[in-house]
């Protein structure tokens, strides 16, 4: 969940600038605290509770020169967000500094051992055992790289860890079940949790694998295995424009990314959909053969997309189920021969989803990653990968990646079932322009003004609208901090109706091809309890009489109109959060890439 950055350059005076730029690019991964360590003859460490801006204010105005450095932005797991718990952590004498993303499961035993040996701890974190382990190895006569290796080999759990020493221009790093990518630049070399940390400086990357170590200095990058043998690595080029990671004049990344959705969908569809022939051809899936059922594993927003994808497949005669990755159990869920397990994960690093995919691999299933990040763990470890091509998404609340996942899953359903049609292809190709129409004509801002003071928000929908109702509620919760619930429309009367009052607006997704009469029946049930109704619909003439407000969307068939309805719900959540002055891009307690279980 945290973000780490490391840099070593051929020049001087630029280490701190690179670290601060990298932390700004990683702040979506955590913003409870931030810190840097710059190595020269000693280690200069600065860290502060709060966002990166608090750290910027704490660093001296004078140039902080150095040979190498590391930085960290934290999402708290062990201990509250305080200056003491912020990374980097150091040994007692400040000769070793460490940043870490992940969970060290055996840290308590290691801490007891180190305390018994006289090492002093000043934080509540699991990470602080690492610099003390390194120092212990140094005290026993090990050189720096050996000491780092010995320390890492004692860790149990997930980690991406980076270390610098006083007087050294080298950054040492290792990973296990947490992402770490290396960047190769002309004037220096980088490591980070994710590419946005250094995309401004280079687009040439090497993805570190589990169990591998890296030695990064101005001369280059050396990757070794857990035994110290050099590993040949492939250098890849990331197809991201540095400007894609900026706000481009929008007040928030989230609003920018909502408005990027037409472009994201065009990229997702490019060279995959032939409208005239009605064909869908995904090159990455050319050799995919599915003879059994399909199981989706995912978390959060991606799980809602998976629900949508499973329904598409079932409609085409392919048995399909969706599972919360954290609850997936291959011993309890039958995996018939020929099964395909699809991990839906924006980052390709989600810990629960990776755990489920690895379990499916061990059980003999074919695995497919549906992800946004080239070279991510899911992309590398699965048998097949399909990229959603949404580009960088910085806002913690997923928007354009959810829509891109839905569109990619629609194409996947056609490939797996072998059932495409010209109408299906035409509807897909029409989506970008229809999304733009929604963005241009939406009255969501006015709806937000009417209901910003509501006690709670309910979202209901049937069929393909049901996952969108769940996602609409999640967006509302994430960025407004207000209570919101999403339901399949028929479930509202089976208990939740007890919570409905005149201060709980109900957002009803009612679209053509859905069982409109039944959903309108559910609308009447809440209307009878004086709840305000906001209808999201492509058939306003049938629905307006039952609604206090109507958010219109174009008609795009029963499978794709819900995608357009989702855009309206994103905008409502955004504008309510904006009116409430919430931290929209960095909602409290949340982070973008969930790399802990």
XYZ file of C-alpha atoms in Angstrom:
597
model
C 0.000 0.000 0.000
C 2.906 2.366 0.695
C 5.105 3.910 -1.973
C 8.891 3.799 -2.073
C 11.378 5.610 -4.282
C 15.138 5.305 -4.633
C 17.609 7.229 -6.771
C 21.299 7.432 -7.454
C 22.680 9.793 -10.093
C 25.851 10.645 -11.912
C 25.580 14.315 -10.987
C 25.217 16.052 -7.639
C 22.564 18.227 -6.100
C 19.583 16.508 -7.696
C 18.939 13.589 -5.321
C 16.435 15.361 -3.086
C 14.551 16.869 -6.036
C 14.151 13.444 -7.636
C 12.981 11.906 -4.363
C 10.378 14.610 -3.751
C 9.110 14.377 -7.327
C 8.870 10.616 -6.941
C 6.958 10.856 -3.683
C 4.464 13.244 -5.276
C 3.946 10.669 -8.019
C 3.396 7.914 -5.462
C 1.183 9.710 -2.965
C -1.898 7.853 -4.200
C -0.377 4.770 -2.530
C -0.449 6.340 0.929
C -0.415 9.770 2.515
C -0.316 9.225 6.272
C 3.313 10.332 6.420
C 6.346 10.793 4.202
C 10.100 10.840 4.547
C 13.458 10.821 2.774
C 17.002 9.750 3.564
C 19.910 11.217 1.600
C 23.335 9.566 1.826
C 26.549 11.546 1.906
C 29.263 11.215 4.551
C 26.371 10.733 6.976
C 22.683 10.045 6.484
C 20.319 13.003 6.531
C 16.800 11.853 7.340
C 13.646 13.984 7.272
C 10.163 12.617 7.846
C 6.808 14.008 8.840
C 3.277 12.914 9.624
C 0.837 13.974 6.918
C 1.089 14.458 3.187
C 4.209 15.053 1.117
C 3.630 18.795 1.423
C 4.326 18.537 5.175
C 7.651 16.869 4.395
C 8.498 19.586 1.858
C 8.050 22.192 4.587
C 10.328 20.249 6.931
C 13.287 19.886 4.566
C 15.800 22.750 4.847
C 15.688 25.383 2.115
C 19.418 25.002 1.503
C 20.525 22.489 -1.093
C 20.703 18.993 0.379
C 23.406 17.347 -1.666
C 23.922 13.599 -1.692
C 25.212 10.504 -3.403
C 21.997 8.501 -3.280
C 18.665 8.542 -1.512
C 15.419 6.793 -0.695
C 11.929 8.067 0.073
C 8.623 6.751 1.330
C 4.975 7.717 1.517
C 3.040 5.686 4.066
C -0.316 3.980 4.405
C -0.367 2.967 8.058
C -0.491 -0.694 9.057
C 1.645 -0.994 12.199
C 1.222 2.031 14.413
C -0.613 5.317 13.873
C 0.579 8.018 11.466
C 3.212 9.893 13.471
C 6.647 11.346 12.829
C 8.204 8.432 14.713
C 6.377 5.820 12.651
C 7.170 7.517 9.350
C 9.821 5.945 7.110
C 12.777 5.871 6.531
C 13.803 3.957 9.659
C 17.415 3.819 10.779
C 19.703 1.829 13.030
C 20.787 3.239 16.404
C 23.729 5.189 14.962
C 22.035 6.420 11.781
C 24.356 4.542 9.436
C 21.595 2.536 7.709
C 18.233 3.800 6.421
C 15.390 1.623 5.163
C 12.032 2.129 3.443
C 9.520 -0.690 3.079
C 6.176 -1.510 1.508
C 4.383 -4.609 2.745
C 3.946 -6.584 5.944
C 6.725 -8.326 7.883
C 4.825 -11.142 9.538
C 7.569 -12.265 11.924
C 8.615 -8.793 13.052
C 7.571 -9.324 16.673
C 9.896 -12.290 17.111
C 12.698 -10.418 15.349
C 12.108 -7.345 17.480
C 12.304 -9.335 20.728
C 15.556 -10.898 19.577
C 17.081 -7.567 18.589
C 15.979 -5.847 21.788
C 17.578 -8.655 23.761
C 20.808 -7.925 21.872
C 20.657 -4.274 22.902
C 19.166 -2.605 19.827
C 16.754 0.249 20.562
C 13.397 0.724 18.848
C 11.705 4.106 18.554
C 8.591 3.264 16.486
C 5.613 0.893 16.427
C 6.338 -0.302 12.902
C 7.301 -3.713 11.627
C 9.818 -2.070 9.282
C 12.190 -0.917 12.001
C 13.499 -4.455 12.481
C 15.181 -4.257 9.055
C 17.819 -1.566 9.730
C 18.640 -3.238 13.034
C 19.014 -6.622 11.325
C 21.343 -5.019 8.775
C 23.344 -3.330 11.535
C 23.586 -6.626 13.421
C 25.066 -8.279 10.328
C 27.485 -5.368 9.853
C 28.568 -5.687 13.472
C 29.296 -9.356 12.772
C 31.692 -8.422 9.983
C 29.493 -8.617 6.872
C 29.947 -6.116 4.062
C 27.016 -3.880 3.183
C 25.463 -5.957 0.426
C 25.866 -9.184 2.393
C 24.377 -7.566 5.477
C 21.379 -6.418 3.441
C 20.904 -9.903 1.986
C 21.173 -11.581 5.364
C 18.592 -9.218 6.833
C 16.118 -9.702 3.997
C 16.464 -13.479 4.111
C 15.213 -13.429 7.685
C 11.989 -11.629 6.780
C 8.692 -13.457 6.435
C 5.770 -11.837 4.650
C 5.510 -9.356 1.814
C 8.018 -6.646 1.162
C 9.581 -4.258 -1.268
C 12.496 -2.858 0.667
C 15.253 -0.390 -0.196
C 18.313 0.608 1.801
C 21.037 3.249 1.699
C 24.181 3.538 3.810
C 26.132 6.582 4.891
C 29.007 7.358 2.543
C 27.640 5.128 -0.236
C 26.219 5.933 -3.670
C 24.450 2.559 -3.912
C 20.838 1.711 -3.187
C 20.118 -1.938 -2.342
C 16.622 -3.351 -2.874
C 14.658 -6.587 -2.803
C 11.070 -7.714 -3.271
C 8.699 -10.468 -2.291
C 4.980 -10.179 -3.108
C 5.149 -6.368 -3.229
C 5.834 -4.435 -6.439
C 9.203 -2.961 -7.279
C 10.267 -1.539 -10.641
C 13.687 -0.213 -11.662
C 14.160 2.761 -13.962
C 17.138 3.230 -16.288
C 17.918 6.854 -17.025
C 20.669 8.742 -18.832
C 21.841 10.655 -15.758
C 20.806 8.284 -13.014
C 18.921 5.148 -12.030
C 15.728 4.699 -10.095
C 13.626 2.220 -8.188
C 10.038 2.622 -7.073
C 6.794 0.908 -6.213
C 5.266 2.113 -9.455
C 6.267 3.800 -12.708
C 4.629 7.225 -12.042
C 7.367 7.880 -9.477
C 9.979 8.366 -12.210
C 8.092 8.529 -15.522
C 9.119 12.202 -15.748
C 12.749 11.075 -15.990
C 12.703 7.788 -17.931
C 10.376 5.304 -19.591
C 12.881 2.404 -19.635
C 12.121 -0.075 -16.875
C 13.051 -3.454 -15.423
C 10.495 -5.289 -13.296
C 11.963 -7.047 -10.290
C 10.623 -10.547 -9.589
C 9.912 -12.137 -6.211
C 13.100 -13.284 -4.525
C 15.334 -11.002 -6.560
C 17.743 -8.358 -5.285
C 18.916 -5.195 -7.006
C 22.048 -3.109 -6.626
C 21.545 0.368 -8.074
C 24.340 2.928 -8.431
C 25.417 5.549 -10.997
C 27.233 2.879 -13.001
C 24.094 0.854 -13.589
C 21.712 -1.739 -12.221
C 22.619 -5.297 -11.265
C 19.879 -7.823 -10.496
C 20.690 -11.051 -8.661
C 18.784 -14.022 -7.318
C 18.554 -15.031 -3.669
C 21.880 -16.867 -3.998
C 23.700 -13.875 -5.450
C 23.881 -15.076 -9.045
C 23.412 -12.344 -11.657
C 20.059 -12.492 -13.447
C 19.623 -11.338 -17.041
C 16.720 -8.900 -17.166
C 14.610 -7.515 -19.983
C 14.374 -3.759 -20.368
C 10.872 -2.630 -21.322
C 9.539 0.713 -22.487
C 6.488 2.098 -20.718
C 3.945 3.624 -23.073
C 2.872 6.451 -20.753
C 3.229 10.140 -21.440
C 4.487 11.993 -18.336
C 1.705 14.529 -18.870
C -0.839 11.737 -18.389
C 0.037 11.723 -14.692
C -0.734 15.441 -14.230
C -4.014 17.200 -13.468
C -4.142 19.045 -16.812
C -5.941 22.006 -15.270
C -8.603 20.027 -13.410
C -9.095 20.655 -9.693
C -8.682 16.975 -8.887
C -7.183 13.904 -10.515
C -10.525 12.156 -10.082
C -12.383 14.727 -12.164
C -9.675 14.617 -14.808
C -9.865 10.832 -14.937
C -13.661 10.873 -15.189
C -13.292 13.123 -18.228
C -10.568 10.893 -19.684
C -12.964 7.959 -19.982
C -13.840 8.439 -23.670
C -10.130 8.406 -24.532
C -9.486 5.427 -22.260
C -12.229 3.395 -23.950
C -10.935 4.243 -27.421
C -7.509 2.968 -26.374
C -9.056 -0.174 -24.917
C -10.934 -0.897 -28.154
C -8.167 0.072 -30.580
C -7.268 -2.722 -33.051
C -9.543 -5.098 -31.165
C -13.007 -4.349 -32.546
C -13.903 -4.374 -36.245
C -17.302 -2.760 -36.501
C -18.101 -3.599 -40.146
C -17.409 -7.292 -39.679
C -18.774 -7.392 -36.156
C -15.603 -9.137 -35.010
C -13.635 -8.831 -31.790
C -10.029 -9.931 -31.974
C -7.795 -9.541 -28.920
C -4.251 -10.383 -29.945
C -3.141 -11.211 -26.392
C -5.798 -13.918 -26.224
C -5.110 -15.567 -29.575
C -3.990 -18.812 -27.951
C -6.499 -18.804 -25.087
C -8.583 -21.977 -24.992
C -11.381 -22.299 -22.455
C -13.041 -25.669 -22.117
C -14.488 -25.335 -18.628
C -16.172 -22.703 -16.478
C -14.771 -19.239 -15.785
C -14.136 -17.920 -12.291
C -13.380 -14.266 -11.592
C -11.407 -13.171 -8.522
C -11.210 -9.501 -7.604
C -11.591 -6.897 -4.857
C -13.484 -3.630 -4.469
C -14.255 -1.821 -7.712
C -12.645 -4.633 -9.708
C -15.051 -7.086 -8.076
C -17.977 -5.034 -9.326
C -16.491 -5.199 -12.822
C -16.086 -8.967 -12.380
C -19.780 -9.307 -11.501
C -20.566 -7.543 -14.761
C -18.198 -9.789 -16.728
C -19.588 -12.988 -15.223
C -23.101 -12.008 -16.223
C -21.966 -11.322 -19.789
C -20.458 -14.801 -20.003
C -23.476 -16.567 -18.502
C -25.702 -14.793 -21.009
C -23.551 -16.364 -23.738
C -23.801 -19.852 -22.325
C -20.449 -19.949 -20.488
C -20.712 -20.924 -16.789
C -19.143 -18.080 -14.816
C -18.916 -16.948 -11.203
C -17.339 -14.021 -9.389
C -15.551 -14.344 -6.059
C -14.140 -11.826 -3.652
C -10.462 -12.657 -3.860
C -10.043 -12.487 -0.093
C -12.670 -15.243 0.258
C -11.540 -17.438 -2.614
C -10.734 -21.004 -1.548
C -9.748 -23.531 -4.200
C -10.376 -26.347 -1.719
C -14.006 -25.286 -1.322
C -14.691 -24.118 -4.876
C -14.635 -26.867 -7.535
C -12.181 -26.218 -10.360
C -13.177 -28.603 -13.156
C -10.615 -29.467 -15.790
C -10.303 -26.676 -18.338
C -11.328 -23.950 -15.874
C -10.178 -20.383 -16.455
C -9.557 -18.135 -13.429
C -9.502 -14.440 -14.282
C -7.918 -11.976 -11.886
C -9.382 -8.507 -12.366
C -6.936 -6.019 -10.834
C -6.191 -2.453 -11.867
C -2.675 -2.458 -10.434
C -1.837 -6.089 -11.081
C -0.424 -6.147 -7.543
C -3.503 -6.484 -5.320
C -2.387 -8.892 -2.602
C -5.663 -10.790 -2.170
C -6.119 -11.171 -5.918
C -2.531 -12.336 -6.375
C -3.005 -14.888 -3.602
C -6.140 -16.225 -5.300
C -4.436 -16.419 -8.697
C -1.457 -18.252 -7.238
C -3.769 -20.735 -5.556
C -5.583 -21.290 -8.869
C -2.241 -21.827 -10.616
C -1.242 -24.427 -8.035
C -4.587 -26.159 -8.514
C -3.930 -26.506 -12.250
C -6.340 -23.894 -13.601
C -5.493 -21.651 -16.535
C -5.110 -18.077 -15.301
C -5.669 -14.738 -16.985
C -4.829 -11.285 -15.652
C -7.086 -8.431 -16.707
C -5.031 -5.446 -15.611
C -3.894 -1.936 -16.403
C -0.206 -2.244 -15.602
C 2.261 -3.751 -18.035
C 4.846 -5.873 -16.252
C 2.851 -6.103 -13.024
C 2.969 -9.266 -10.912
C -0.370 -10.473 -12.268
C 0.730 -9.863 -15.850
C 3.940 -11.816 -15.341
C 2.617 -14.705 -13.293
C -0.594 -15.564 -15.146
C -0.747 -17.781 -18.229
C -2.416 -14.985 -20.194
C -2.873 -11.254 -19.816
C -5.281 -8.716 -21.298
C -4.501 -5.048 -20.743
C -7.281 -2.518 -20.258
C -5.047 0.356 -21.508
C -6.572 3.019 -19.286
C -3.287 4.843 -18.690
C -2.151 6.059 -15.262
C -4.895 6.582 -12.715
C -3.738 8.685 -9.778
C -7.015 9.312 -7.945
C -7.529 6.646 -5.295
C -11.186 6.163 -6.226
C -11.188 4.144 -9.458
C -13.148 5.686 -12.325
C -11.680 5.250 -15.796
C -10.188 1.881 -14.844
C -13.619 0.537 -13.833
C -15.165 1.537 -17.159
C -12.151 0.167 -19.046
C -12.460 -3.099 -17.133
C -16.121 -3.371 -18.122
C -15.316 -2.798 -21.783
C -12.404 -5.243 -21.696
C -14.626 -7.848 -20.050
C -17.221 -7.349 -22.762
C -14.560 -8.163 -25.353
C -13.352 -11.095 -23.278
C -16.864 -12.506 -23.124
C -17.031 -12.445 -26.923
C -13.644 -14.158 -27.275
C -14.350 -16.869 -24.709
C -17.877 -17.627 -25.917
C -17.119 -17.254 -29.612
C -20.332 -15.283 -29.883
C -19.906 -11.815 -31.313
C -22.169 -9.777 -33.540
C -22.087 -6.622 -35.578
C -24.547 -4.991 -33.173
C -22.343 -5.868 -30.186
C -19.281 -4.397 -31.909
C -21.163 -1.273 -32.951
C -22.407 -0.702 -29.408
C -18.874 -0.992 -28.064
C -17.508 1.436 -30.639
C -20.285 3.926 -29.828
C -19.450 4.062 -26.112
C -16.719 6.760 -26.176
C -18.959 9.299 -27.906
C -21.885 8.386 -25.655
C -19.756 8.811 -22.531
C -18.686 12.210 -23.837
C -22.344 13.105 -24.297
C -23.038 12.216 -20.664
C -20.082 14.318 -19.511
C -21.214 17.266 -21.614
C -24.881 17.181 -20.621
C -24.935 15.818 -17.068
C -26.926 17.633 -14.401
C -25.190 15.663 -11.636
C -23.842 18.867 -10.100
C -27.375 20.120 -9.475
C -28.390 16.769 -7.992
C -25.368 16.917 -5.691
C -26.428 20.353 -4.457
C -29.870 18.998 -3.629
C -28.650 16.015 -1.600
C -25.303 16.943 -0.065
C -26.847 16.894 3.434
C -28.546 13.503 3.148
C -28.303 11.032 6.038
C -27.409 8.168 3.686
C -27.620 7.170 0.036
C -29.066 4.007 -1.494
C -28.402 2.714 -5.012
C -30.541 0.069 -6.698
C -30.462 -1.694 -10.056
C -31.304 -5.004 -11.710
C -29.353 -7.211 -14.061
C -26.344 -5.413 -15.507
C -27.294 -2.395 -13.399
C -26.816 -4.280 -10.115
C -22.975 -4.156 -10.163
C -23.174 -0.494 -11.171
C -25.392 0.202 -8.146
C -22.749 -1.407 -5.921
C -20.038 0.678 -7.560
C -22.073 3.878 -7.233
C -22.401 3.283 -3.500
C -18.709 2.516 -3.168
C -17.726 5.765 -4.897
C -20.036 7.700 -2.597
C -18.536 6.076 0.495
C -14.942 6.453 -0.635
C -14.853 10.154 -1.320
C -17.753 11.710 0.649
C -17.290 9.628 3.842
C -21.080 9.328 3.992
C -23.014 6.123 4.439
C -24.084 4.557 1.157
C -25.417 1.133 0.203
C -25.913 -0.576 -3.128
C -28.403 -3.377 -3.728
C -29.889 -5.515 -6.411
C -33.203 -3.688 -6.677
C -35.329 -6.584 -5.434
C -33.310 -6.849 -2.217
C -34.167 -3.434 -0.858
C -37.441 -4.693 0.557
C -35.765 -7.633 2.303
C -34.486 -5.607 5.242
C -32.758 -2.413 4.074
C -36.105 -0.702 3.534
C -36.186 -0.214 7.315
C -33.484 2.418 6.883
C -35.281 4.450 4.232
C -36.515 7.895 5.305
C -37.169 11.247 3.685
C -33.469 11.995 4.222
C -32.147 8.966 2.324
C -32.232 9.583 -1.432
C -32.452 6.465 -3.572
C -30.602 6.389 -6.879
C -32.536 4.023 -9.126
C -30.906 2.713 -12.297
C -33.748 2.028 -14.708
C -32.695 1.298 -18.285
C -34.296 -0.205 -21.362
C -33.953 -3.969 -21.601
C -33.967 -4.217 -17.821
C -37.115 -5.504 -16.131
C -38.405 -1.940 -15.976
C -41.763 -2.678 -14.384
C -40.171 -4.538 -11.473
C -37.602 -1.836 -10.828
C -40.296 0.827 -10.955
C -42.188 -1.257 -8.419
C -39.192 -1.018 -6.123
C -39.064 2.723 -6.752
C -42.700 3.022 -5.666
C -41.879 1.123 -2.460
C -39.330 3.702 -1.390
C -41.408 6.580 -2.709
C -44.174 5.472 -0.352
C -41.688 5.990 2.506
C -41.087 9.596 1.329
C -37.582 8.895 0.092
C -36.369 11.207 -2.685
C -35.833 9.371 -5.980
C -33.036 10.095 -8.445
C -33.576 8.066 -11.610
C -30.645 7.295 -13.887
C -32.243 6.253 -17.118
C -32.351 6.169 -20.905
C -36.161 6.041 -20.893
C -37.136 9.252 -19.092
C -40.625 9.263 -20.559
C -41.389 6.073 -18.619
C -39.574 7.026 -15.434
C -39.843 10.786 -14.866
C -43.221 10.599 -13.199
C -41.731 8.541 -10.375
C -38.564 10.606 -9.793
C -37.648 13.855 -8.082
C -34.608 14.168 -10.331
C -33.639 12.461 -13.571
C -30.107 11.879 -14.835
C -30.384 10.911 -18.483
C -28.049 8.675 -20.470
C -28.125 7.618 -24.131
C -29.540 4.204 -25.020
C -26.846 1.638 -25.766
C -28.570 -1.688 -25.276
C -29.114 -3.625 -22.036
C -25.442 -4.561 -21.639
C -23.852 -1.148 -22.191
C -26.329 1.479 -21.011
C -25.372 0.609 -17.391
C -21.809 1.666 -18.244
C -23.170 5.092 -19.153
C -25.290 5.192 -15.989
C -22.132 4.650 -13.974
C -20.662 7.892 -15.352
C -23.548 9.837 -13.845
C -23.009 8.200 -10.446
C -19.303 9.029 -10.541
C -20.151 12.671 -11.160
C -22.737 12.792 -8.351
C -20.237 11.361 -5.865
C -17.549 13.776 -7.040
C -19.712 16.876 -6.758
C -21.100 15.954 -3.340
C -17.563 15.342 -2.075
C -16.473 18.636 -3.614
C -19.285 20.526 -1.896
C -18.347 18.853 1.402
C -14.697 19.850 0.881
C -13.445 16.289 1.163
C -9.951 15.163 0.205
C -11.178 13.691 -3.066
C -7.955 12.311 -4.533
C -6.656 11.088 -1.177
C -9.646 9.851 0.835
C -8.871 9.114 4.449
C -7.652 5.629 5.382
C -7.473 4.515 1.735
C -4.696 3.934 -0.774
C -4.645 3.047 -4.440
C -2.716 -0.187 -4.665
C -3.704 -2.614 -1.910
C -0.626 -4.781 -1.535
C -1.449 -6.159 1.930
C -3.919 -8.924 2.758
